[in-house]
Amino acid sequence: MPERRKVVIVGSGPAGLTAAIYAARAQLEPLVIEGEPSSTSDQPGGQLMLTTEVENYPGFVDGVMGPELMGIMREQAIRFGAELRTAKVSRLDLSSTSPFPLWLTHADSDDPAIEADALIIATGARSLMLGCPNESRLVGYGVSTCATCDGFFFRDQHIAVAGGGDSALEEALFLTRFASKVTVVHRRDELRASKIMQERAFKNPKIDFLWDSVIVDILGDSKVSGIKVQHTTSSETFELAVSGLFVAIGHEPNSALLKGQLELESNGYIRTIGKSSRTSVDGVFACGDVQDDHYRQAVTSAGSGCVAAIDAEHWLEEHGE
Ligand code: NAP
């Protein structure tokens, strides 16, 4: 028999854990399916696990490291009675009304492991990759999406960072702690990043920029030895000798599981109704980066997790809980 739960939260980033804190304090005994590590860029806790210092999360005057912040949120959720399970949802069925069956990885049987009265989706988003030849082959061998995880391995080396947003500059700035030089390769001649990050990067003597440039190939047999770069206006190509490439070109939502199950926007983000976290399926709520392609901040994710827990609580009340 599947285990019946009042509230199941899928995902354990700021949105999922904030939803868990609120649902637990509302005595709903939430179960959080927190995910499981499958690579350096995919692990419980979401994208903050791959971040260095977070300076803009309210309450931390001197900033806080991303993984530390997630550890605190996790403990806070557990303190109020949330249960966290290290597994992934492999399948779910939202075609009929609540309760919704969920299948988990590592389950012993073909039957659903859990039935959720109310379901909160907080599966977040993940890093986009360049898609150039040799990129996937060299992930973990010089290609990375996580400076916090891998920066240490590039002490006194020349590294490239792809992208022109806040993530790219944050990675570049962090990498200057280890690298002898960091080259930011950006496809346009102006950055998308916030002015404060731009100023910091321009001021840092270890960072230089290749403008109007795209990475068309990554070189190296067993590990990265360089990148092939094409200038977008002249079409000229040249090679740059680097021992690492950090890809920081944005994200896509982790919504594949939901495709065909509830309404998604054309870019794959979950469609929510008005200011609420309600989705196209009654009793299913979405919060955090899987439904927000605009703000994408830890604090807005946490706020939307709170919204989802309150929406779920009210929905359960209306349905006799
Ligand atoms: P982003 O703002 O979407 O920037 C992505 C960058 O990658 C853009 O410069 C884009 O170029 C470039 N890019 C996209 N696809 C590419 C491709 N295929 N090849 C080459 N370049 C490509 O993403 P983000 O930097 O990850 O930031 C996401 C959100 O999180 C933003 O709202 C950001 O402010 C926020 N954030 C904040 C902080 C902070 O405050 N410390 C840190 C990290 C992120 P174009 O500019 O030409 O489009």
JSON list of C-alpha atoms in Angstrom, two decimals, residues 146-300:
[
{"chain": "A", "resi": 146, "resn": "CYS", "atom": "CA", "xyz": [30.52, 24.92, -10.13]},
{"chain": "A", "resi": 147, "resn": "ALA", "atom": "CA", "xyz": [33.45, 27.09, -9.09]},
{"chain": "A", "resi": 148, "resn": "THR", "atom": "CA", "xyz": [32.82, 26.32, -5.41]},
{"chain": "A", "resi": 149, "resn": "CYS", "atom": "CA", "xyz": [33.12, 22.60, -6.07]},
{"chain": "A", "resi": 150, "resn": "ASP", "atom": "CA", "xyz": [36.02, 22.63, -8.50]},
{"chain": "A", "resi": 151, "resn": "GLY", "atom": "CA", "xyz": [37.87, 25.97, -8.28]},
{"chain": "A", "resi": 152, "resn": "PHE", "atom": "CA", "xyz": [40.40, 24.57, -5.83]},
{"chain": "A", "resi": 153, "resn": "PHE", "atom": "CA", "xyz": [41.76, 22.21, -8.51]},
{"chain": "A", "resi": 154, "resn": "PHE", "atom": "CA", "xyz": [42.90, 25.11, -10.70]},
{"chain": "A", "resi": 155, "resn": "ARG", "atom": "CA", "xyz": [45.47, 26.73, -8.44]},
{"chain": "A", "resi": 156, "resn": "ASP", "atom": "CA", "xyz": [47.85, 29.02, -10.40]},
{"chain": "A", "resi": 157, "resn": "GLN", "atom": "CA", "xyz": [46.25, 28.09, -13.71]},
{"chain": "A", "resi": 158, "resn": "HIS", "atom": "CA", "xyz": [44.56, 30.04, -16.50]},
{"chain": "A", "resi": 159, "resn": "ILE", "atom": "CA", "xyz": [40.80, 29.38, -16.60]},
{"chain": "A", "resi": 160, "resn": "ALA", "atom": "CA", "xyz": [37.98, 30.52, -18.90]},
{"chain": "A", "resi": 161, "resn": "VAL", "atom": "CA", "xyz": [34.43, 31.34, -17.86]},
{"chain": "A", "resi": 162, "resn": "ALA", "atom": "CA", "xyz": [31.59, 31.33, -20.42]},
{"chain": "A", "resi": 163, "resn": "GLY", "atom": "CA", "xyz": [28.76, 33.85, -19.97]},
{"chain": "A", "resi": 164, "resn": "GLY", "atom": "CA", "xyz": [28.07, 37.50, -19.28]},
{"chain": "A", "resi": 165, "resn": "GLY", "atom": "CA", "xyz": [25.53, 37.41, -16.43]},
{"chain": "A", "resi": 166, "resn": "ASP", "atom": "CA", "xyz": [25.86, 37.62, -12.66]},
{"chain": "A", "resi": 167, "resn": "SER", "atom": "CA", "xyz": [26.64, 33.91, -12.43]},
{"chain": "A", "resi": 168, "resn": "ALA", "atom": "CA", "xyz": [29.57, 34.20, -14.85]},
{"chain": "A", "resi": 169, "resn": "LEU", "atom": "CA", "xyz": [31.07, 37.15, -12.96]},
{"chain": "A", "resi": 170, "resn": "GLU", "atom": "CA", "xyz": [30.46, 35.54, -9.59]},
{"chain": "A", "resi": 171, "resn": "GLU", "atom": "CA", "xyz": [32.28, 32.41, -10.80]},
{"chain": "A", "resi": 172, "resn": "ALA", "atom": "CA", "xyz": [35.08, 34.50, -12.32]},
{"chain": "A", "resi": 173, "resn": "LEU", "atom": "CA", "xyz": [35.57, 36.52, -9.13]},
{"chain": "A", "resi": 174, "resn": "PHE", "atom": "CA", "xyz": [35.58, 33.41, -6.97]},
{"chain": "A", "resi": 175, "resn": "LEU", "atom": "CA", "xyz": [38.04, 31.66, -9.28]},
{"chain": "A", "resi": 176, "resn": "THR", "atom": "CA", "xyz": [40.57, 34.51, -8.93]},
{"chain": "A", "resi": 177, "resn": "ARG", "atom": "CA", "xyz": [41.25, 33.13, -5.44]},
{"chain": "A", "resi": 178, "resn": "PHE", "atom": "CA", "xyz": [42.93, 30.16, -7.07]},
{"chain": "A", "resi": 179, "resn": "ALA", "atom": "CA", "xyz": [43.66, 30.91, -10.72]},
{"chain": "A", "resi": 180, "resn": "SER", "atom": "CA", "xyz": [46.56, 32.91, -12.09]},
{"chain": "A", "resi": 181, "resn": "LYS", "atom": "CA", "xyz": [44.20, 34.40, -14.69]},
{"chain": "A", "resi": 182, "resn": "VAL", "atom": "CA", "xyz": [40.49, 34.18, -15.54]},
{"chain": "A", "resi": 183, "resn": "THR", "atom": "CA", "xyz": [39.22, 35.00, -19.03]},
{"chain": "A", "resi": 184, "resn": "VAL", "atom": "CA", "xyz": [35.49, 35.68, -19.34]},
{"chain": "A", "resi": 185, "resn": "VAL", "atom": "CA", "xyz": [34.25, 34.76, -22.82]},
{"chain": "A", "resi": 186, "resn": "HIS", "atom": "CA", "xyz": [31.05, 36.60, -23.69]},
{"chain": "A", "resi": 187, "resn": "ARG", "atom": "CA", "xyz": [29.07, 36.49, -26.90]},
{"chain": "A", "resi": 188, "resn": "ARG", "atom": "CA", "xyz": [28.24, 40.22, -26.92]},
{"chain": "A", "resi": 189, "resn": "ASP", "atom": "CA", "xyz": [30.17, 43.43, -26.22]},
{"chain": "A", "resi": 190, "resn": "GLU", "atom": "CA", "xyz": [28.28, 44.29, -23.05]},
{"chain": "A", "resi": 191, "resn": "LEU", "atom": "CA", "xyz": [27.53, 42.30, -19.93]},
{"chain": "A", "resi": 192, "resn": "ARG", "atom": "CA", "xyz": [24.11, 41.29, -18.67]},
{"chain": "A", "resi": 193, "resn": "ALA", "atom": "CA", "xyz": [25.38, 41.22, -15.07]},
{"chain": "A", "resi": 194, "resn": "SER", "atom": "CA", "xyz": [24.42, 43.81, -12.44]},
{"chain": "A", "resi": 195, "resn": "LYS", "atom": "CA", "xyz": [26.54, 46.98, -12.27]},
{"chain": "A", "resi": 196, "resn": "ILE", "atom": "CA", "xyz": [28.05, 46.12, -8.89]},
{"chain": "A", "resi": 197, "resn": "MET", "atom": "CA", "xyz": [29.30, 42.76, -10.18]},
{"chain": "A", "resi": 198, "resn": "GLN", "atom": "CA", "xyz": [30.62, 44.39, -13.36]},
{"chain": "A", "resi": 199, "resn": "GLU", "atom": "CA", "xyz": [32.57, 46.95, -11.33]},
{"chain": "A", "resi": 200, "resn": "ARG", "atom": "CA", "xyz": [34.11, 44.24, -9.17]},
{"chain": "A", "resi": 201, "resn": "ALA", "atom": "CA", "xyz": [35.11, 42.18, -12.19]},
{"chain": "A", "resi": 202, "resn": "PHE", "atom": "CA", "xyz": [36.55, 45.14, -14.12]},
{"chain": "A", "resi": 203, "resn": "LYS", "atom": "CA", "xyz": [38.59, 46.14, -11.07]},
{"chain": "A", "resi": 204, "resn": "ASN", "atom": "CA", "xyz": [40.06, 42.67, -10.56]},
{"chain": "A", "resi": 205, "resn": "PRO", "atom": "CA", "xyz": [43.50, 42.51, -12.21]},
{"chain": "A", "resi": 206, "resn": "LYS", "atom": "CA", "xyz": [43.26, 38.74, -12.71]},
{"chain": "A", "resi": 207, "resn": "ILE", "atom": "CA", "xyz": [40.11, 38.97, -14.89]},
{"chain": "A", "resi": 208, "resn": "ASP", "atom": "CA", "xyz": [40.11, 39.82, -18.57]},
{"chain": "A", "resi": 209, "resn": "PHE", "atom": "CA", "xyz": [37.36, 39.64, -21.19]},
{"chain": "A", "resi": 210, "resn": "LEU", "atom": "CA", "xyz": [36.96, 38.27, -24.68]},
{"chain": "A", "resi": 211, "resn": "TRP", "atom": "CA", "xyz": [34.06, 40.21, -26.18]},
{"chain": "A", "resi": 212, "resn": "ASP", "atom": "CA", "xyz": [31.83, 39.17, -29.10]},
{"chain": "A", "resi": 213, "resn": "SER", "atom": "CA", "xyz": [33.23, 35.68, -28.75]},
{"chain": "A", "resi": 214, "resn": "VAL", "atom": "CA", "xyz": [31.70, 32.22, -28.65]},
{"chain": "A", "resi": 215, "resn": "ILE", "atom": "CA", "xyz": [33.32, 28.97, -27.64]},
{"chain": "A", "resi": 216, "resn": "VAL", "atom": "CA", "xyz": [32.97, 26.60, -30.57]},
{"chain": "A", "resi": 217, "resn": "ASP", "atom": "CA", "xyz": [35.02, 23.67, -29.25]},
{"chain": "A", "resi": 218, "resn": "ILE", "atom": "CA", "xyz": [36.81, 22.47, -26.14]},
{"chain": "A", "resi": 219, "resn": "LEU", "atom": "CA", "xyz": [40.25, 20.99, -26.63]},
{"chain": "A", "resi": 220, "resn": "GLY", "atom": "CA", "xyz": [42.00, 18.21, -24.74]},
{"chain": "A", "resi": 221, "resn": "ASP", "atom": "CA", "xyz": [42.16, 14.40, -24.75]},
{"chain": "A", "resi": 222, "resn": "SER", "atom": "CA", "xyz": [41.87, 13.34, -21.13]},
{"chain": "A", "resi": 223, "resn": "LYS", "atom": "CA", "xyz": [41.49, 16.86, -19.71]},
{"chain": "A", "resi": 224, "resn": "VAL", "atom": "CA", "xyz": [40.90, 20.39, -20.94]},
{"chain": "A", "resi": 225, "resn": "SER", "atom": "CA", "xyz": [43.93, 21.99, -22.57]},
{"chain": "A", "resi": 226, "resn": "GLY", "atom": "CA", "xyz": [42.22, 24.89, -24.31]},
{"chain": "A", "resi": 227, "resn": "ILE", "atom": "CA", "xyz": [39.15, 26.30, -26.00]},
{"chain": "A", "resi": 228, "resn": "LYS", "atom": "CA", "xyz": [38.48, 27.24, -29.60]},
{"chain": "A", "resi": 229, "resn": "VAL", "atom": "CA", "xyz": [36.88, 30.65, -29.80]},
{"chain": "A", "resi": 230, "resn": "GLN", "atom": "CA", "xyz": [35.13, 32.34, -32.71]},
{"chain": "A", "resi": 231, "resn": "HIS", "atom": "CA", "xyz": [34.76, 36.08, -32.99]},
{"chain": "A", "resi": 232, "resn": "THR", "atom": "CA", "xyz": [31.11, 36.74, -33.86]},
{"chain": "A", "resi": 233, "resn": "THR", "atom": "CA", "xyz": [31.65, 39.68, -36.20]},
{"chain": "A", "resi": 234, "resn": "SER", "atom": "CA", "xyz": [34.83, 38.69, -38.04]},
{"chain": "A", "resi": 235, "resn": "SER", "atom": "CA", "xyz": [34.12, 34.89, -37.84]},
{"chain": "A", "resi": 236, "resn": "GLU", "atom": "CA", "xyz": [37.84, 34.48, -37.14]},
{"chain": "A", "resi": 237, "resn": "THR", "atom": "CA", "xyz": [38.68, 31.52, -34.89]},
{"chain": "A", "resi": 238, "resn": "PHE", "atom": "CA", "xyz": [41.60, 31.13, -32.51]},
{"chain": "A", "resi": 239, "resn": "GLU", "atom": "CA", "xyz": [42.66, 28.85, -29.67]},
{"chain": "A", "resi": 240, "resn": "LEU", "atom": "CA", "xyz": [43.16, 29.91, -26.09]},
{"chain": "A", "resi": 241, "resn": "ALA", "atom": "CA", "xyz": [45.22, 27.67, -23.83]},
{"chain": "A", "resi": 242, "resn": "VAL", "atom": "CA", "xyz": [43.31, 27.17, -20.57]},
{"chain": "A", "resi": 243, "resn": "SER", "atom": "CA", "xyz": [43.16, 24.20, -18.21]},
{"chain": "A", "resi": 244, "resn": "GLY", "atom": "CA", "xyz": [39.57, 24.77, -17.11]},
{"chain": "A", "resi": 245, "resn": "LEU", "atom": "CA", "xyz": [36.27, 26.06, -18.45]},
{"chain": "A", "resi": 246, "resn": "PHE", "atom": "CA", "xyz": [33.44, 27.11, -16.15]},
{"chain": "A", "resi": 247, "resn": "VAL", "atom": "CA", "xyz": [30.10, 27.31, -17.95]},
{"chain": "A", "resi": 248, "resn": "ALA", "atom": "CA", "xyz": [27.78, 29.93, -16.43]},
{"chain": "A", "resi": 249, "resn": "ILE", "atom": "CA", "xyz": [25.24, 30.78, -19.14]},
{"chain": "A", "resi": 250, "resn": "GLY", "atom": "CA", "xyz": [21.95, 30.44, -17.29]},
{"chain": "A", "resi": 251, "resn": "HIS", "atom": "CA", "xyz": [19.50, 27.77, -16.33]},
{"chain": "A", "resi": 252, "resn": "GLU", "atom": "CA", "xyz": [16.51, 25.70, -17.37]},
{"chain": "A", "resi": 253, "resn": "PRO", "atom": "CA", "xyz": [13.68, 24.48, -15.15]},
{"chain": "A", "resi": 254, "resn": "ASN", "atom": "CA", "xyz": [13.60, 20.91, -13.85]},
{"chain": "A", "resi": 255, "resn": "SER", "atom": "CA", "xyz": [10.11, 20.30, -15.15]},
{"chain": "A", "resi": 256, "resn": "ALA", "atom": "CA", "xyz": [10.53, 17.25, -17.42]},
{"chain": "A", "resi": 257, "resn": "LEU", "atom": "CA", "xyz": [8.62, 15.12, -14.89]},
{"chain": "A", "resi": 258, "resn": "LEU", "atom": "CA", "xyz": [5.62, 17.43, -15.18]},
{"chain": "A", "resi": 259, "resn": "LYS", "atom": "CA", "xyz": [5.42, 17.56, -18.98]},
{"chain": "A", "resi": 260, "resn": "GLY", "atom": "CA", "xyz": [1.94, 16.50, -20.06]},
{"chain": "A", "resi": 261, "resn": "GLN", "atom": "CA", "xyz": [0.85, 16.39, -16.40]},
{"chain": "A", "resi": 262, "resn": "LEU", "atom": "CA", "xyz": [0.19, 20.07, -15.79]},
{"chain": "A", "resi": 263, "resn": "GLU", "atom": "CA", "xyz": [0.38, 23.27, -17.81]},
{"chain": "A", "resi": 264, "resn": "LEU", "atom": "CA", "xyz": [3.86, 24.58, -18.53]},
{"chain": "A", "resi": 265, "resn": "GLU", "atom": "CA", "xyz": [4.89, 27.87, -20.12]},
{"chain": "A", "resi": 266, "resn": "SER", "atom": "CA", "xyz": [6.46, 27.67, -23.60]},
{"chain": "A", "resi": 267, "resn": "ASN", "atom": "CA", "xyz": [9.95, 27.86, -21.97]},
{"chain": "A", "resi": 268, "resn": "GLY", "atom": "CA", "xyz": [9.18, 24.87, -19.73]},
{"chain": "A", "resi": 269, "resn": "TYR", "atom": "CA", "xyz": [8.52, 26.76, -16.48]},
{"chain": "A", "resi": 270, "resn": "ILE", "atom": "CA", "xyz": [5.38, 25.69, -14.56]},
{"chain": "A", "resi": 271, "resn": "ARG", "atom": "CA", "xyz": [2.42, 28.00, -15.10]},
{"chain": "A", "resi": 272, "resn": "THR", "atom": "CA", "xyz": [0.96, 29.27, -11.83]},
{"chain": "A", "resi": 273, "resn": "ILE", "atom": "CA", "xyz": [-2.30, 31.17, -11.42]},
{"chain": "A", "resi": 274, "resn": "GLY", "atom": "CA", "xyz": [-2.13, 34.88, -10.56]},
{"chain": "A", "resi": 275, "resn": "LYS", "atom": "CA", "xyz": [-0.17, 35.65, -7.40]},
{"chain": "A", "resi": 276, "resn": "SER", "atom": "CA", "xyz": [-0.80, 32.16, -6.05]},
{"chain": "A", "resi": 277, "resn": "SER", "atom": "CA", "xyz": [1.23, 28.97, -6.35]},
{"chain": "A", "resi": 278, "resn": "ARG", "atom": "CA", "xyz": [-1.77, 27.06, -7.75]},
{"chain": "A", "resi": 279, "resn": "THR", "atom": "CA", "xyz": [-1.14, 25.16, -10.96]},
{"chain": "A", "resi": 280, "resn": "SER", "atom": "CA", "xyz": [-3.54, 23.90, -13.60]},
{"chain": "A", "resi": 281, "resn": "VAL", "atom": "CA", "xyz": [-4.16, 20.79, -11.42]},
{"chain": "A", "resi": 282, "resn": "ASP", "atom": "CA", "xyz": [-6.29, 21.30, -8.31]},
{"chain": "A", "resi": 283, "resn": "GLY", "atom": "CA", "xyz": [-4.22, 20.39, -5.22]},
{"chain": "A", "resi": 284, "resn": "VAL", "atom": "CA", "xyz": [-0.84, 20.78, -6.95]},
{"chain": "A", "resi": 285, "resn": "PHE", "atom": "CA", "xyz": [1.25, 23.85, -6.17]},
{"chain": "A", "resi": 286, "resn": "ALA", "atom": "CA", "xyz": [4.55, 25.09, -7.60]},
{"chain": "A", "resi": 287, "resn": "CYS", "atom": "CA", "xyz": [7.19, 27.39, -6.15]},
{"chain": "A", "resi": 288, "resn": "GLY", "atom": "CA", "xyz": [10.77, 28.51, -6.66]},
{"chain": "A", "resi": 289, "resn": "ASP", "atom": "CA", "xyz": [12.85, 28.47, -9.82]},
{"chain": "A", "resi": 290, "resn": "VAL", "atom": "CA", "xyz": [10.76, 25.80, -11.53]},
{"chain": "A", "resi": 291, "resn": "GLN", "atom": "CA", "xyz": [7.97, 28.39, -11.88]},
{"chain": "A", "resi": 292, "resn": "ASP", "atom": "CA", "xyz": [9.95, 31.66, -11.83]},
{"chain": "A", "resi": 293, "resn": "ASP", "atom": "CA", "xyz": [11.99, 32.55, -14.88]},
{"chain": "A", "resi": 294, "resn": "HIS", "atom": "CA", "xyz": [12.32, 36.18, -13.87]},
{"chain": "A", "resi": 295, "resn": "TYR", "atom": "CA", "xyz": [13.50, 36.89, -10.31]},
{"chain": "A", "resi": 296, "resn": "ARG", "atom": "CA", "xyz": [15.33, 33.59, -9.60]},
{"chain": "A", "resi": 297, "resn": "GLN", "atom": "CA", "xyz": [16.79, 34.66, -6.28]},
{"chain": "A", "resi": 298, "resn": "ALA", "atom": "CA", "xyz": [17.17, 32.52, -3.19]},
{"chain": "A", "resi": 299, "resn": "VAL", "atom": "CA", "xyz": [15.01, 34.93, -1.22]},
{"chain": "A", "resi": 300, "resn": "THR", "atom": "CA", "xyz": [12.22, 35.07, -3.83]}
]
